[in-house]
Amino acid sequence: MNRLIQLRKEKGVSQSKVASEIGISQQAYARYEHEEREPKLDTWKKLADYFDVTVPYLQGMSPFRTTVTEFFDEDKFDENGAPTPGHISNMKKIVDSHKIDDAARLSRSINRITSDPEINKEIDNNISNFNDRLLISRLYEGITYGLGPLLFVNKGIGDNKDLLIEVAKQLDEINEKLIDASGFRNRMDQ
């Protein structure tokens, strides 16, 4: 849920005023507020500048109105160089927001496993612990971190076909171990 309505009301301005200031129609802005349409990145940036917040905050993806770098300003530390209690609290919020983002990303990935919402819900519920979710997320997305750069830098598979075939075989072995550990194959045989 974005924060457009909240920020506009805090600023005490109309939809027409915001729209005029950033160069869009009032109707387009109203659709953004009611999440009937999604602004393009350029529009998000204009809105964030207008409301003096970050784009992630405006989109409802971060609890922080300002950038993370502002948390390292000198006034965030006492005379001994230790972080102030308020600064520590803000740093914990940053860590927690990243955990929530990672968990949400994993939930979206899980929802692509099957088209059955009940199965996806059960899978999602089975990994409700944050640390477990981070581990599963790392495993689930792991190969994309290595494969993406390989394909980008080499503009495709190129000379790495043998390596990728070997990795695919290793993944097949890993998948077999995971299926065996789940007991899923035994349930299917019954």
PDB file of C-alpha atoms in Angstrom:
ATOM      1  CA  MET A   1       0.000   0.000   0.000  1.00  0.00           C
ATOM      2  CA  ASN A   2       1.526   3.330  -1.025  1.00  0.00           C
ATOM      3  CA  ARG A   3       1.552   6.417   1.192  1.00  0.00           C
ATOM      4  CA  LEU A   4       0.337   9.012  -1.324  1.00  0.00           C
ATOM      5  CA  ILE A   5      -2.915   9.866   0.468  1.00  0.00           C
ATOM      6  CA  GLN A   6      -1.202  10.104   3.877  1.00  0.00           C
ATOM      7  CA  LEU A   7       1.570  12.377   2.594  1.00  0.00           C
ATOM      8  CA  ARG A   8      -0.775  14.597   0.601  1.00  0.00           C
ATOM      9  CA  LYS A   9      -2.989  15.109   3.663  1.00  0.00           C
ATOM     10  CA  GLU A  10       0.059  15.819   5.857  1.00  0.00           C
ATOM     11  CA  LYS A  11       1.114  18.480   3.384  1.00  0.00           C
ATOM     12  CA  GLY A  12      -2.437  19.854   3.249  1.00  0.00           C
ATOM     13  CA  VAL A  13      -2.726  19.969  -0.532  1.00  0.00           C
ATOM     14  CA  SER A  14      -5.259  18.763  -3.098  1.00  0.00           C
ATOM     15  CA  GLN A  15      -4.792  16.042  -5.675  1.00  0.00           C
ATOM     16  CA  SER A  16      -4.895  18.766  -8.336  1.00  0.00           C
ATOM     17  CA  LYS A  17      -2.049  20.655  -6.649  1.00  0.00           C
ATOM     18  CA  VAL A  18       0.190  17.565  -6.455  1.00  0.00           C
ATOM     19  CA  ALA A  19      -0.617  16.605 -10.043  1.00  0.00           C
ATOM     20  CA  SER A  20       0.108  20.115 -11.295  1.00  0.00           C
ATOM     21  CA  GLU A  21       3.424  20.308  -9.407  1.00  0.00           C
ATOM     22  CA  ILE A  22       4.763  17.051 -10.879  1.00  0.00           C
ATOM     23  CA  GLY A  23       3.276  17.511 -14.354  1.00  0.00           C
ATOM     24  CA  ILE A  24       0.515  14.893 -14.592  1.00  0.00           C
ATOM     25  CA  SER A  25      -3.268  15.041 -14.757  1.00  0.00           C
ATOM     26  CA  GLN A  26      -5.378  15.037 -11.597  1.00  0.00           C
ATOM     27  CA  GLN A  27      -7.111  11.877 -12.858  1.00  0.00           C
ATOM     28  CA  ALA A  28      -3.787  10.050 -13.224  1.00  0.00           C
ATOM     29  CA  TYR A  29      -2.749  11.112  -9.728  1.00  0.00           C
ATOM     30  CA  ALA A  30      -6.082   9.947  -8.273  1.00  0.00           C
ATOM     31  CA  ARG A  31      -5.550   6.524  -9.876  1.00  0.00           C
ATOM     32  CA  TYR A  32      -2.091   6.329  -8.272  1.00  0.00           C
ATOM     33  CA  GLU A  33      -3.492   7.215  -4.850  1.00  0.00           C
ATOM     34  CA  HIS A  34      -6.177   4.544  -5.089  1.00  0.00           C
ATOM     35  CA  GLU A  35      -3.684   2.046  -6.556  1.00  0.00           C
ATOM     36  CA  GLU A  36      -5.725   1.607  -9.716  1.00  0.00           C
ATOM     37  CA  ARG A  37      -2.564   2.327 -11.733  1.00  0.00           C
ATOM     38  CA  GLU A  38       1.129   2.066 -10.962  1.00  0.00           C
ATOM     39  CA  PRO A  39       3.323   5.121 -11.632  1.00  0.00           C
ATOM     40  CA  LYS A  40       6.443   4.709 -13.756  1.00  0.00           C
ATOM     41  CA  LEU A  41       9.762   5.055 -11.940  1.00  0.00           C
ATOM     42  CA  ASP A  42      10.235   8.620 -13.173  1.00  0.00           C
ATOM     43  CA  THR A  43       6.862   9.584 -11.681  1.00  0.00           C
ATOM     44  CA  TRP A  44       7.676   7.839  -8.381  1.00  0.00           C
ATOM     45  CA  LYS A  45      10.864   9.926  -8.223  1.00  0.00           C
ATOM     46  CA  LYS A  46       8.979  13.172  -8.885  1.00  0.00           C
ATOM     47  CA  LEU A  47       6.429  12.294  -6.194  1.00  0.00           C
ATOM     48  CA  ALA A  48       9.178  11.381  -3.712  1.00  0.00           C
ATOM     49  CA  ASP A  49      10.939  14.688  -4.373  1.00  0.00           C
ATOM     50  CA  TYR A  50       7.681  16.590  -3.987  1.00  0.00           C
ATOM     51  CA  PHE A  51       6.881  14.946  -0.632  1.00  0.00           C
ATOM     52  CA  ASP A  52      10.571  14.966   0.465  1.00  0.00           C
ATOM     53  CA  VAL A  53      10.703  11.210   1.116  1.00  0.00           C
ATOM     54  CA  THR A  54      12.403   8.223  -0.500  1.00  0.00           C
ATOM     55  CA  VAL A  55      10.704   6.230  -3.245  1.00  0.00           C
ATOM     56  CA  PRO A  56      10.620   3.024  -1.116  1.00  0.00           C
ATOM     57  CA  TYR A  57       8.920   4.939   1.711  1.00  0.00           C
ATOM     58  CA  LEU A  58       6.403   6.423  -0.717  1.00  0.00           C
ATOM     59  CA  GLN A  59       5.672   2.962  -2.134  1.00  0.00           C
ATOM     60  CA  GLY A  60       5.107   1.568   1.369  1.00  0.00           C
ATOM     61  CA  MET A  61       8.168  -0.696   1.140  1.00  0.00           C
ATOM     62  CA  SER A  62      10.268   1.047   3.798  1.00  0.00           C
ATOM     63  CA  PRO A  63       9.418   2.497   7.199  1.00  0.00           C
ATOM     64  CA  PHE A  64      11.972   5.278   6.692  1.00  0.00           C
ATOM     65  CA  ARG A  65      11.228   8.630   5.098  1.00  0.00           C
ATOM     66  CA  THR A  66      14.911   9.379   4.558  1.00  0.00           C
ATOM     67  CA  THR A  67      17.829   7.513   3.037  1.00  0.00           C
ATOM     68  CA  VAL A  68      19.799   4.953   4.991  1.00  0.00           C
ATOM     69  CA  THR A  69      22.988   7.038   4.648  1.00  0.00           C
ATOM     70  CA  GLU A  70      21.431   9.707   6.851  1.00  0.00           C
ATOM     71  CA  PHE A  71      21.608   7.197   9.707  1.00  0.00           C
ATOM     72  CA  PHE A  72      25.387   7.600   9.688  1.00  0.00           C
ATOM     73  CA  ASP A  73      25.458  11.361  10.233  1.00  0.00           C
ATOM     74  CA  GLU A  74      27.712  12.563  13.063  1.00  0.00           C
ATOM     75  CA  ASP A  75      24.799  13.597  15.276  1.00  0.00           C
ATOM     76  CA  LYS A  76      23.774   9.947  15.528  1.00  0.00           C
ATOM     77  CA  PHE A  77      26.755   9.202  17.779  1.00  0.00           C
ATOM     78  CA  ASP A  78      27.703  10.395  21.260  1.00  0.00           C
ATOM     79  CA  GLU A  79      30.998  12.075  22.239  1.00  0.00           C
ATOM     80  CA  ASN A  80      32.680   8.661  22.590  1.00  0.00           C
ATOM     81  CA  GLY A  81      31.671   7.616  19.092  1.00  0.00           C
ATOM     82  CA  ALA A  82      29.026   5.159  20.281  1.00  0.00           C
ATOM     83  CA  PRO A  83      25.639   5.140  18.565  1.00  0.00           C
ATOM     84  CA  THR A  84      22.876   6.916  20.474  1.00  0.00           C
ATOM     85  CA  PRO A  85      19.922   4.799  21.695  1.00  0.00           C
ATOM     86  CA  GLY A  86      17.679   6.375  19.048  1.00  0.00           C
ATOM     87  CA  HIS A  87      20.198   5.523  16.353  1.00  0.00           C
ATOM     88  CA  ILE A  88      20.405   1.917  17.535  1.00  0.00           C
ATOM     89  CA  SER A  89      16.619   1.715  17.389  1.00  0.00           C
ATOM     90  CA  ASN A  90      16.641   3.042  13.815  1.00  0.00           C
ATOM     91  CA  MET A  91      19.332   0.553  12.769  1.00  0.00           C
ATOM     92  CA  LYS A  92      17.223  -2.293  14.162  1.00  0.00           C
ATOM     93  CA  LYS A  93      14.266  -1.021  12.120  1.00  0.00           C
ATOM     94  CA  ILE A  94      16.400  -1.152   8.979  1.00  0.00           C
ATOM     95  CA  VAL A  95      17.397  -4.761   9.662  1.00  0.00           C
ATOM     96  CA  ASP A  96      13.786  -5.722  10.429  1.00  0.00           C
ATOM     97  CA  SER A  97      12.513  -4.044   7.255  1.00  0.00           C
ATOM     98  CA  HIS A  98      15.033  -6.047   5.206  1.00  0.00           C
ATOM     99  CA  LYS A  99      13.892  -9.262   6.892  1.00  0.00           C
ATOM    100  CA  ILE A 100      10.289  -8.411   6.052  1.00  0.00           C
ATOM    101  CA  ASP A 101      11.222  -7.616   2.429  1.00  0.00           C
ATOM    102  CA  ASP A 102      13.127 -10.914   2.133  1.00  0.00           C
ATOM    103  CA  ALA A 103      10.215 -12.843   3.627  1.00  0.00           C
ATOM    104  CA  ALA A 104       7.748 -11.152   1.267  1.00  0.00           C
ATOM    105  CA  ARG A 105       9.968 -11.894  -1.736  1.00  0.00           C
ATOM    106  CA  LEU A 106      10.134 -15.547  -0.690  1.00  0.00           C
ATOM    107  CA  SER A 107       6.346 -15.665  -0.339  1.00  0.00           C
ATOM    108  CA  ARG A 108       5.993 -14.367  -3.894  1.00  0.00           C
ATOM    109  CA  SER A 109       8.462 -17.000  -5.111  1.00  0.00           C
ATOM    110  CA  ILE A 110       6.584 -19.718  -3.255  1.00  0.00           C
ATOM    111  CA  ASN A 111       3.340 -18.672  -4.897  1.00  0.00           C
ATOM    112  CA  ARG A 112       4.902 -19.622  -8.224  1.00  0.00           C
ATOM    113  CA  ILE A 113       5.610 -23.209  -7.149  1.00  0.00           C
ATOM    114  CA  THR A 114       2.121 -24.469  -7.938  1.00  0.00           C
ATOM    115  CA  SER A 115      -1.139 -22.955  -9.071  1.00  0.00           C
ATOM    116  CA  ASP A 116      -2.903 -24.409  -6.007  1.00  0.00           C
ATOM    117  CA  PRO A 117      -3.277 -21.596  -3.430  1.00  0.00           C
ATOM    118  CA  GLU A 118      -3.874 -24.087  -0.591  1.00  0.00           C
ATOM    119  CA  ILE A 119      -0.559 -25.857  -1.230  1.00  0.00           C
ATOM    120  CA  ASN A 120       1.265 -22.527  -1.513  1.00  0.00           C
ATOM    121  CA  LYS A 121      -0.308 -21.336   1.749  1.00  0.00           C
ATOM    122  CA  GLU A 122       0.749 -24.536   3.540  1.00  0.00           C
ATOM    123  CA  ILE A 123       4.311 -24.200   2.223  1.00  0.00           C
ATOM    124  CA  ASP A 124       4.417 -20.546   3.290  1.00  0.00           C
ATOM    125  CA  ASN A 125       3.098 -21.391   6.776  1.00  0.00           C
ATOM    126  CA  ASN A 126       5.655 -24.193   7.198  1.00  0.00           C
ATOM    127  CA  ILE A 127       8.509 -21.675   7.046  1.00  0.00           C
ATOM    128  CA  SER A 128       7.136 -18.911   9.226  1.00  0.00           C
ATOM    129  CA  ASN A 129      10.340 -18.385  11.259  1.00  0.00           C
ATOM    130  CA  PHE A 130      12.321 -15.421   9.845  1.00  0.00           C
ATOM    131  CA  ASN A 131      15.708 -17.157  10.001  1.00  0.00           C
ATOM    132  CA  ASP A 132      14.263 -20.239   8.302  1.00  0.00           C
ATOM    133  CA  ARG A 133      12.741 -17.998   5.636  1.00  0.00           C
ATOM    134  CA  LEU A 134      16.103 -16.332   5.006  1.00  0.00           C
ATOM    135  CA  LEU A 135      17.779 -19.732   4.590  1.00  0.00           C
ATOM    136  CA  ILE A 136      15.057 -20.986   2.242  1.00  0.00           C
ATOM    137  CA  SER A 137      15.173 -17.719   0.301  1.00  0.00           C
ATOM    138  CA  ARG A 138      18.929 -18.068  -0.092  1.00  0.00           C
ATOM    139  CA  LEU A 139      18.530 -21.629  -1.370  1.00  0.00           C
ATOM    140  CA  TYR A 140      15.562 -20.806  -3.569  1.00  0.00           C
ATOM    141  CA  GLU A 141      17.196 -17.838  -5.271  1.00  0.00           C
ATOM    142  CA  GLY A 142      20.778 -19.057  -4.994  1.00  0.00           C
ATOM    143  CA  ILE A 143      21.457 -20.144  -8.524  1.00  0.00           C
ATOM    144  CA  THR A 144      20.207 -16.911 -10.054  1.00  0.00           C
ATOM    145  CA  TYR A 145      23.021 -14.988  -8.364  1.00  0.00           C
ATOM    146  CA  GLY A 146      25.661 -17.007 -10.207  1.00  0.00           C
ATOM    147  CA  LEU A 147      23.810 -17.771 -13.405  1.00  0.00           C
ATOM    148  CA  GLY A 148      22.668 -14.206 -14.116  1.00  0.00           C
ATOM    149  CA  PRO A 149      26.167 -12.678 -14.282  1.00  0.00           C
ATOM    150  CA  LEU A 150      27.486 -15.659 -16.261  1.00  0.00           C
ATOM    151  CA  LEU A 151      24.789 -15.242 -18.903  1.00  0.00           C
ATOM    152  CA  PHE A 152      25.142 -11.457 -18.955  1.00  0.00           C
ATOM    153  CA  VAL A 153      28.930 -11.253 -19.212  1.00  0.00           C
ATOM    154  CA  ASN A 154      29.165 -14.059 -21.764  1.00  0.00           C
ATOM    155  CA  LYS A 155      26.049 -12.896 -23.649  1.00  0.00           C
ATOM    156  CA  GLY A 156      24.472 -16.338 -23.299  1.00  0.00           C
ATOM    157  CA  ILE A 157      25.830 -19.781 -22.546  1.00  0.00           C
ATOM    158  CA  GLY A 158      28.880 -19.391 -24.805  1.00  0.00           C
ATOM    159  CA  ASP A 159      31.789 -21.609 -23.806  1.00  0.00           C
ATOM    160  CA  ASN A 160      30.149 -22.539 -20.508  1.00  0.00           C
ATOM    161  CA  LYS A 161      27.748 -25.201 -21.763  1.00  0.00           C
ATOM    162  CA  ASP A 162      29.714 -28.087 -20.193  1.00  0.00           C
ATOM    163  CA  LEU A 163      29.855 -26.249 -16.854  1.00  0.00           C
ATOM    164  CA  LEU A 164      26.113 -25.580 -16.942  1.00  0.00           C
ATOM    165  CA  ILE A 165      25.354 -29.214 -17.799  1.00  0.00           C
ATOM    166  CA  GLU A 166      27.444 -30.288 -14.783  1.00  0.00           C
ATOM    167  CA  VAL A 167      25.691 -27.770 -12.521  1.00  0.00           C
ATOM    168  CA  ALA A 168      22.297 -28.994 -13.793  1.00  0.00           C
ATOM    169  CA  LYS A 169      23.269 -32.588 -12.910  1.00  0.00           C
ATOM    170  CA  GLN A 170      24.310 -31.476  -9.413  1.00  0.00           C
ATOM    171  CA  LEU A 171      20.993 -29.639  -9.027  1.00  0.00           C
ATOM    172  CA  ASP A 172      19.138 -32.808 -10.051  1.00  0.00           C
ATOM    173  CA  GLU A 173      21.003 -34.699  -7.298  1.00  0.00           C
ATOM    174  CA  ILE A 174      20.203 -31.975  -4.761  1.00  0.00           C
ATOM    175  CA  ASN A 175      16.539 -31.998  -5.782  1.00  0.00           C
ATOM    176  CA  GLU A 176      16.405 -35.773  -5.349  1.00  0.00           C
ATOM    177  CA  LYS A 177      17.851 -35.420  -1.822  1.00  0.00           C
ATOM    178  CA  LEU A 178      15.299 -32.739  -0.962  1.00  0.00           C
ATOM    179  CA  ILE A 179      12.407 -34.824  -2.304  1.00  0.00           C
ATOM    180  CA  ASP A 180      13.620 -37.862  -0.337  1.00  0.00           C
ATOM    181  CA  ALA A 181      13.987 -35.761   2.833  1.00  0.00           C
ATOM    182  CA  SER A 182      10.430 -34.498   2.444  1.00  0.00           C
ATOM    183  CA  GLY A 183       8.926 -37.960   2.276  1.00  0.00           C
ATOM    184  CA  PHE A 184       6.842 -36.654  -0.624  1.00  0.00           C
ATOM    185  CA  ARG A 185       7.690 -39.610  -2.872  1.00  0.00           C
ATOM    186  CA  ASN A 186       6.493 -42.028  -0.171  1.00  0.00           C
ATOM    187  CA  ARG A 187       3.137 -40.193   0.098  1.00  0.00           C
ATOM    188  CA  MET A 188       2.687 -40.428  -3.672  1.00  0.00           C
ATOM    189  CA  ASP A 189       3.324 -44.187  -3.642  1.00  0.00           C
ATOM    190  CA  GLN A 190       0.626 -44.829  -1.027  1.00  0.00           C
TER     191      GLN A 190
END
